[in-house]
Coordinates of N, CA and C in Angstrom, one line a residue:
X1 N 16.6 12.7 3.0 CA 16.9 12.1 1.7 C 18.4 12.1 1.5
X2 N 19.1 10.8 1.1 CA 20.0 10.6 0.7 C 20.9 11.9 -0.5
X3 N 22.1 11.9 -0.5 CA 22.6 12.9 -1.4 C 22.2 12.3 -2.7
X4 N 22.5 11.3 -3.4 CA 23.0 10.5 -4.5 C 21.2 10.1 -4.5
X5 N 20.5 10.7 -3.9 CA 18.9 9.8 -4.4 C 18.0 11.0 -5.1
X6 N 17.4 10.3 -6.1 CA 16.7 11.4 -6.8 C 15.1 10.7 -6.8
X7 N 14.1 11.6 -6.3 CA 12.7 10.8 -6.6 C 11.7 11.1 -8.1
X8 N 11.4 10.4 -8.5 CA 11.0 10.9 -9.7 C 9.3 10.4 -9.2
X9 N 8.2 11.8 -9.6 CA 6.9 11.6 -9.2 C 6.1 11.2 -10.6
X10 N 5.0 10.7 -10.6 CA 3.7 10.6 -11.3 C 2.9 9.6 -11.5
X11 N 1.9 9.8 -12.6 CA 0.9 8.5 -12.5 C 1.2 7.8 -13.3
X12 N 0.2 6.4 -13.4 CA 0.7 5.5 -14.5 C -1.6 4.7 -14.2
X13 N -1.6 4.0 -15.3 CA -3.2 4.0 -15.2 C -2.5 2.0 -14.8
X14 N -3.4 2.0 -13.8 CA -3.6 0.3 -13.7 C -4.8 -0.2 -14.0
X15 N -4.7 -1.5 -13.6 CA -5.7 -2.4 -13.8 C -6.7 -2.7 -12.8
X16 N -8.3 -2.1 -12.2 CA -8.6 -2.8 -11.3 C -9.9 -3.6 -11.7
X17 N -10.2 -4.1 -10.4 CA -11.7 -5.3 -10.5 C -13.2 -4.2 -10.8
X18 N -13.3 -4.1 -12.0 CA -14.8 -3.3 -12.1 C -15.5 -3.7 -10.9
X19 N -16.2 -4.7 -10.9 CA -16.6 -5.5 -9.9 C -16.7 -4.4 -8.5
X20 N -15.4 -3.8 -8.0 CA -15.2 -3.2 -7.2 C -14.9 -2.0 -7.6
X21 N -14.5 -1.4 -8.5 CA -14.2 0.0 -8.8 C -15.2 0.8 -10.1
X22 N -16.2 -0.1 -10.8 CA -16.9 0.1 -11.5 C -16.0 0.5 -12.9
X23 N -14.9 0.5 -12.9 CA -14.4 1.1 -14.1 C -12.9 -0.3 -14.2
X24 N -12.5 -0.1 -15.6 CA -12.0 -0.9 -15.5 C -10.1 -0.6 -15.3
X25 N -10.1 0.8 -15.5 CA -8.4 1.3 -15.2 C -9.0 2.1 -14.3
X26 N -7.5 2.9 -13.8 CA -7.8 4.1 -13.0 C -6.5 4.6 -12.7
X27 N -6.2 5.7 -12.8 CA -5.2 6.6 -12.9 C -4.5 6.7 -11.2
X28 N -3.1 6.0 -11.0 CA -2.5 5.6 -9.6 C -0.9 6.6 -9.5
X29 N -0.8 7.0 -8.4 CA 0.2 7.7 -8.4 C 1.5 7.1 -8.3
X30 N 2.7 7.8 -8.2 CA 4.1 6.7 -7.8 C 4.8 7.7 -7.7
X31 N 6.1 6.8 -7.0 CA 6.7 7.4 -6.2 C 7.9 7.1 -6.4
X32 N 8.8 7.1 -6.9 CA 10.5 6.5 -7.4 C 11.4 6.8 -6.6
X33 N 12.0 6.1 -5.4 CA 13.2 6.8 -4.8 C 14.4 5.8 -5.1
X34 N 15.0 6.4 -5.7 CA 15.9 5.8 -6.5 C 17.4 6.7 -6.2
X35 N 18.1 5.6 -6.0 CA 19.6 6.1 -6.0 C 20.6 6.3 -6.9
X36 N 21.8 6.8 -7.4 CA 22.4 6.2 -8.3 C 21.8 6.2 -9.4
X37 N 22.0 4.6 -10.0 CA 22.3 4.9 -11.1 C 20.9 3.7 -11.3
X38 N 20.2 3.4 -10.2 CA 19.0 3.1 -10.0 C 18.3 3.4 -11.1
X39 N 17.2 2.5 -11.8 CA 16.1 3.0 -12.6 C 14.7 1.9 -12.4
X40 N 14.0 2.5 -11.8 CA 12.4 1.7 -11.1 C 11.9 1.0 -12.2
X41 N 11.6 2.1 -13.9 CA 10.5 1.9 -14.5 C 10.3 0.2 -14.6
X42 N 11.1 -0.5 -14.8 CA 10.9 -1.5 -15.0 C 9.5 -2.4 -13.9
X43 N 9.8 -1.9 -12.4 CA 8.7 -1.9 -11.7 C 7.6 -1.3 -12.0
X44 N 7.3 -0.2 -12.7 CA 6.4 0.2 -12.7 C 5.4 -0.4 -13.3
X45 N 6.0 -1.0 -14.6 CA 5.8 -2.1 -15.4 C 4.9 -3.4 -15.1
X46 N 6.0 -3.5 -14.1 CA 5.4 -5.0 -13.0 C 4.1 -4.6 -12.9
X47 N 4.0 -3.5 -11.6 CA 3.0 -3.4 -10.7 C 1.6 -3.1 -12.0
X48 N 2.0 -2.2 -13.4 CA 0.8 -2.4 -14.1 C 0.4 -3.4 -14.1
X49 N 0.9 -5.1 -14.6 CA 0.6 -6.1 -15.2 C -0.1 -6.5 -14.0
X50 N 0.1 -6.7 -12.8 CA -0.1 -7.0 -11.5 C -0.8 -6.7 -10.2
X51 N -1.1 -5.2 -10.9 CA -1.9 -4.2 -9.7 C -3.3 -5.2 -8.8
X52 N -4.0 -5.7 -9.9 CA -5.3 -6.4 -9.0 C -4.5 -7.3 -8.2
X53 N -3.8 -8.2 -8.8 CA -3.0 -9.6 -7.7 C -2.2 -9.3 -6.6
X54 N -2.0 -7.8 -7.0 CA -1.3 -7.1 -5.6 C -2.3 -6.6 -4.3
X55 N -3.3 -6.1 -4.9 CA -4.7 -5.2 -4.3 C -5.3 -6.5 -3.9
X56 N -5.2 -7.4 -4.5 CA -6.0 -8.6 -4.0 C -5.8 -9.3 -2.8
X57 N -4.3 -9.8 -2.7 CA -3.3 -10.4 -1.7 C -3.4 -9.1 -0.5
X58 N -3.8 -7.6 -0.4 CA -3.6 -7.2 0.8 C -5.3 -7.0 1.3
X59 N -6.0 -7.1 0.4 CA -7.3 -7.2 0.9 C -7.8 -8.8 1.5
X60 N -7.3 -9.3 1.0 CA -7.1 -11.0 2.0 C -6.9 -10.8 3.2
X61 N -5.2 -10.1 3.2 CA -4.8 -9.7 4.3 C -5.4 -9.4 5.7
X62 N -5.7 -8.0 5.0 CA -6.6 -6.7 5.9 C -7.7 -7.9 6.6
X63 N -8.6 -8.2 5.5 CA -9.7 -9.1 5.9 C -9.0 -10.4 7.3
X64 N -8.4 -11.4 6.7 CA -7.8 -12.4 7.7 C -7.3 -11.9 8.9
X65 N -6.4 -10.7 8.6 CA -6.2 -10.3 10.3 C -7.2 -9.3 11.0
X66 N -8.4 -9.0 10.8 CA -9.5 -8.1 11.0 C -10.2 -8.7 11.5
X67 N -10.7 -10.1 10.4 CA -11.9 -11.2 11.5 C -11.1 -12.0 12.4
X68 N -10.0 -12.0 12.3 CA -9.2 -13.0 14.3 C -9.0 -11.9 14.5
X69 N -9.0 -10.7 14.6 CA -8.5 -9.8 15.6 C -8.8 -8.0 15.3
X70 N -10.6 -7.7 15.3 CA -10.6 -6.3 15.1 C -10.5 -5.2 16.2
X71 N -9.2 -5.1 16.4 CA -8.9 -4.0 17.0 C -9.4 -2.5 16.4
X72 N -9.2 -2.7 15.0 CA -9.2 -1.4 14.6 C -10.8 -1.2 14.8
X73 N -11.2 0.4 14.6 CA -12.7 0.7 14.6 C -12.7 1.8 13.4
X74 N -13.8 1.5 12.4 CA -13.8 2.1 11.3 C -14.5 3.2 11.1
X75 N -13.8 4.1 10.6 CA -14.4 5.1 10.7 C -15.8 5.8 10.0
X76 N -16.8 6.3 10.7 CA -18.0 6.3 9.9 C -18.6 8.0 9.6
X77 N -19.0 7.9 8.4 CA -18.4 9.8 7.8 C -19.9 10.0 8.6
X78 N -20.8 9.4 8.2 CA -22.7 10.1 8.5 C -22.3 10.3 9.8
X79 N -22.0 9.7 10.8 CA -22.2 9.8 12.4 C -21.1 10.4 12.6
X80 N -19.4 10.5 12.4 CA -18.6 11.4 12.2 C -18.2 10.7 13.8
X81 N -18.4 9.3 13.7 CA -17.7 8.6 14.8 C -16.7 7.1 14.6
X82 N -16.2 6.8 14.9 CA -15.3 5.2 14.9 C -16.4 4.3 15.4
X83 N -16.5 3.1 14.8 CA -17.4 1.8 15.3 C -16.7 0.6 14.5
X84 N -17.0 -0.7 15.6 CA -16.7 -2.1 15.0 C -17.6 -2.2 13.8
X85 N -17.1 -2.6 13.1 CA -17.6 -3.2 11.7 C -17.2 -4.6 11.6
X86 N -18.0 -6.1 11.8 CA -17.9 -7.4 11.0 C -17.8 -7.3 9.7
X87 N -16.8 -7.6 8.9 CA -16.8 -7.9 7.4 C -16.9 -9.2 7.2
X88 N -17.9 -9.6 6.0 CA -18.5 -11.2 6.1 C -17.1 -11.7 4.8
X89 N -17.2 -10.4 3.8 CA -16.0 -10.7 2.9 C -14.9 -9.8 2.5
X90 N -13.8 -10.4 2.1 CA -12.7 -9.1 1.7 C -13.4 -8.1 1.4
X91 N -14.4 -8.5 -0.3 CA -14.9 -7.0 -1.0 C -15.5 -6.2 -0.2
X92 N -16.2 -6.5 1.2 CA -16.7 -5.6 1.5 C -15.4 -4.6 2.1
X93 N -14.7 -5.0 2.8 CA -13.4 -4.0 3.3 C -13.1 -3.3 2.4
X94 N -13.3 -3.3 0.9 CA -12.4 -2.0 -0.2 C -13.0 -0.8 0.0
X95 N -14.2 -0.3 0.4 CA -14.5 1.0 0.2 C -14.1 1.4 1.3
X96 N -14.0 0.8 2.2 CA -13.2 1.4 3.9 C -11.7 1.6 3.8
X97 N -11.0 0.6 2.6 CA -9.2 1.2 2.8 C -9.1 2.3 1.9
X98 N -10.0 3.0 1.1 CA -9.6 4.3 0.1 C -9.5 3.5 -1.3
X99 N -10.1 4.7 -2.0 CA -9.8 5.0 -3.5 C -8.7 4.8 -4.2
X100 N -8.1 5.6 -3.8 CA -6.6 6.3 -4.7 C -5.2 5.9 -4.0
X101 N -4.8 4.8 -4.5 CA -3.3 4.6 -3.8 C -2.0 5.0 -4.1
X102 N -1.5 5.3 -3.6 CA 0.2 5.9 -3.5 C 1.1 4.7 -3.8
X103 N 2.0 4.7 -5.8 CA 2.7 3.2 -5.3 C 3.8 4.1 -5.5
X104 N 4.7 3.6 -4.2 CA 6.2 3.3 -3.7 C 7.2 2.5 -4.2
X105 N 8.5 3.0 -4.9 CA 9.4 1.7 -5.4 C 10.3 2.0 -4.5
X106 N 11.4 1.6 -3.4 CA 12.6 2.0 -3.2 C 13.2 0.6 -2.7
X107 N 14.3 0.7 -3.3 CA 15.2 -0.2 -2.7 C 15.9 -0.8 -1.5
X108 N 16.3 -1.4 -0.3 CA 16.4 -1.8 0.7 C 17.0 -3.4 1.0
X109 N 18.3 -2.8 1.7 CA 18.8 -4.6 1.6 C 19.1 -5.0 0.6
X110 N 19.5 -4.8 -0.4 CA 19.8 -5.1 -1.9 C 18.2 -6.4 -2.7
X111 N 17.2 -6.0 -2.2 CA 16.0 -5.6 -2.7 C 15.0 -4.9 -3.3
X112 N 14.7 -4.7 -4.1 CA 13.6 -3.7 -4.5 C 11.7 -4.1 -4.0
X113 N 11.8 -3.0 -3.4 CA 10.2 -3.0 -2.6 C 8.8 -2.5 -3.2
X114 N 7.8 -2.9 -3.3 CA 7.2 -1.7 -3.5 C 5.8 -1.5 -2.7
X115 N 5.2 -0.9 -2.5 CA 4.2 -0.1 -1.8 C 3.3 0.4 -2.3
X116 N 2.2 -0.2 -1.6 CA 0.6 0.1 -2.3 C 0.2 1.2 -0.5
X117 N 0.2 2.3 -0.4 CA -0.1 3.3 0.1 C -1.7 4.0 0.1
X118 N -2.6 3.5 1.4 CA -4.0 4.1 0.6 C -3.9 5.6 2.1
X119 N -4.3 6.2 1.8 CA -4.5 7.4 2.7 C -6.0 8.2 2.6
X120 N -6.0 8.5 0.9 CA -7.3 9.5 0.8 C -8.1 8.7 0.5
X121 N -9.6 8.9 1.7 CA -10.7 8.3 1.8 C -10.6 7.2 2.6
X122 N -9.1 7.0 3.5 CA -8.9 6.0 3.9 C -9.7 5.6 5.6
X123 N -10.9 4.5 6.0 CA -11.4 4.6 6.9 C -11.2 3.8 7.9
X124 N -10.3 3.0 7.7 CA -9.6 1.9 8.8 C -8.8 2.1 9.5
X125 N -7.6 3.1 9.0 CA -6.8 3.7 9.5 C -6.3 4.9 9.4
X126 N -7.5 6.0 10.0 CA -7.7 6.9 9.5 C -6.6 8.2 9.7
X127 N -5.7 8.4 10.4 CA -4.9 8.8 11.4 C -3.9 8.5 10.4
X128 N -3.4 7.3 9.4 CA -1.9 7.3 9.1 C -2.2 6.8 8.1
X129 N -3.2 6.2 7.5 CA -3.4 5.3 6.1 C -3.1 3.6 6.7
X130 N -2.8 3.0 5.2 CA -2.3 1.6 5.9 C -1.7 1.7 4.2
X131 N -0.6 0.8 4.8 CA 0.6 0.8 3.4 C 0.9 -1.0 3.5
X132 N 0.5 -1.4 2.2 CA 1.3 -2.7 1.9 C 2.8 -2.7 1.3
X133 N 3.8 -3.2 1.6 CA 5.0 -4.1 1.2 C 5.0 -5.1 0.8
X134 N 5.6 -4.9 -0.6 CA 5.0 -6.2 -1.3 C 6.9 -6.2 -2.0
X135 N 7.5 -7.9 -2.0 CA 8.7 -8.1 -2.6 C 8.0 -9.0 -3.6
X136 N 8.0 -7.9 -5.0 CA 7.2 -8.6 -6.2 C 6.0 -9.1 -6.0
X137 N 5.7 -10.6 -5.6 CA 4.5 -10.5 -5.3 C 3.9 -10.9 -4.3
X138 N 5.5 -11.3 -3.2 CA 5.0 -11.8 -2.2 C 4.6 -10.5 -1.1
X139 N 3.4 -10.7 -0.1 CA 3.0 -9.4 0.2 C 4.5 -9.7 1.9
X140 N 5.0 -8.6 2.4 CA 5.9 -8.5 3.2 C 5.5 -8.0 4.1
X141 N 4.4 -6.9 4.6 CA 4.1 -6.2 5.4 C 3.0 -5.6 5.2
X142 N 2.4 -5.3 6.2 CA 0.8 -4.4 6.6 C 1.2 -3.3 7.6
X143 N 1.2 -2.0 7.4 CA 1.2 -1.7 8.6 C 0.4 0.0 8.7
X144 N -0.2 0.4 9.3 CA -0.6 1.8 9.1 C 0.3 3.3 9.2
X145 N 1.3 3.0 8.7 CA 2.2 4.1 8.5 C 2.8 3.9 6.9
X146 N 3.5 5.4 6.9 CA 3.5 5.8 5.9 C 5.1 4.4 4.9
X147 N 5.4 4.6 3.8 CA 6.2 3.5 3.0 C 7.5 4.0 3.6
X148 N 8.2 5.2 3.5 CA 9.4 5.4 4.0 C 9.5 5.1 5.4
X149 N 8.8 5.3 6.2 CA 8.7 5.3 7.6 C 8.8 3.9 8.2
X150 N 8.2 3.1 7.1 CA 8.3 1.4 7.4 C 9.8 1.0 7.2
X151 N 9.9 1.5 6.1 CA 11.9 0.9 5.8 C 12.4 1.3 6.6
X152 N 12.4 2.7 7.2 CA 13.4 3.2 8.0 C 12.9 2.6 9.3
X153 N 12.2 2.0 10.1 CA 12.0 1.3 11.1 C 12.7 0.1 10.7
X154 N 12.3 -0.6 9.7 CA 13.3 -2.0 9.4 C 14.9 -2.1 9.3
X155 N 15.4 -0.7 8.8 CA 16.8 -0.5 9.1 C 17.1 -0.4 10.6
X156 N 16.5 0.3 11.4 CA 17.2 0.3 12.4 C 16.5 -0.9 13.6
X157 N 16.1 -2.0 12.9 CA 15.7 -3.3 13.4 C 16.4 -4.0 13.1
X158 N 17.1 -4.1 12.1 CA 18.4 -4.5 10.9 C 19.6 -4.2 12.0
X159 N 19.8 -3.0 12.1 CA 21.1 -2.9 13.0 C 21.2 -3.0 14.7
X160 N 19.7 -3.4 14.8 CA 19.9 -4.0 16.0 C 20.0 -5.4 16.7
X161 N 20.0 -5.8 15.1 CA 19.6 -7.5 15.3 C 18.6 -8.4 14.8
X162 N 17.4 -7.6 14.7 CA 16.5 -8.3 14.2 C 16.5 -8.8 13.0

């Protein structure tokens, strides 16, 4: 951690699809790494008003690059083994990326990022979670590692050229 960076932790309650979570809020965690004279809440804000249209765009995701290409094998708690799973639709993929997500704000590139982080209960990627990057609402990245770990690989892809 940076000297001049201070993280400020807690929850904030979003908005999800009953439909899929049976309830209509639910209590989400966050993560503030903030520099200076940096202040997130204003994101936090966003991501309330926006939580489903964010959760929605990476379950598209997940889904689209899953049926061209399931590499991954999901993990199955009864048999306590990994197997292919066909998903016919996104919804079915939600109870396989986890419950409870971790959101991430930190800055990068003189942009602000933020991160939908699933880990607990997470069955696709079980080993590391899977973390979306999202610049507002466009989604930026998928990748099964953790939100800091993603930036700091993009910095030093940054100073190598990419």
């Amino acid at each position: 951690m940076e000297l001049d960076e201070r993280e400020d932790v807690g929850f904030i309650q979003v908005k999800w699809s009953s439909k899929l979570y049976g309830t209509v809020e639910m209590k989400a965690r966050y993560w503030l790494h903030q520099k200076g004279s940096e202040n997130f809440y204003g994101e936090l804000d966003f991501i309330k008003q926006h939580f489903q249209e964010l959760y929605d765009k990476l379950l598209e995701n997940l889904f689209e690059e899953y049926s061209e290409n399931p590499l991954l094998d999901v993990w199955n708690e009864e048999t306590g083994e990994s197997e292919r799973i066909m998903f016919a639709t996104k919804e079915e993929m939600h109870p396989y990326l986890g419950m409870t997500p971790c959101i991430d704000v930190k800055s990068f590139k003189d942009k602000v990022y933020l991160g939908l982080a699933f880990y607990q209960h997470n069955r696709l990627s079980i080993e590391h979670g899977i973390c979306a990057i999202f610049d507002k609402l466009e989604l930026f990245l998928v990748d099964s590692y953790d939100f800091e770990g993603i930036l700091d690989n993009l910095k030093y892809g940054y100073k190598s050229g990419f």
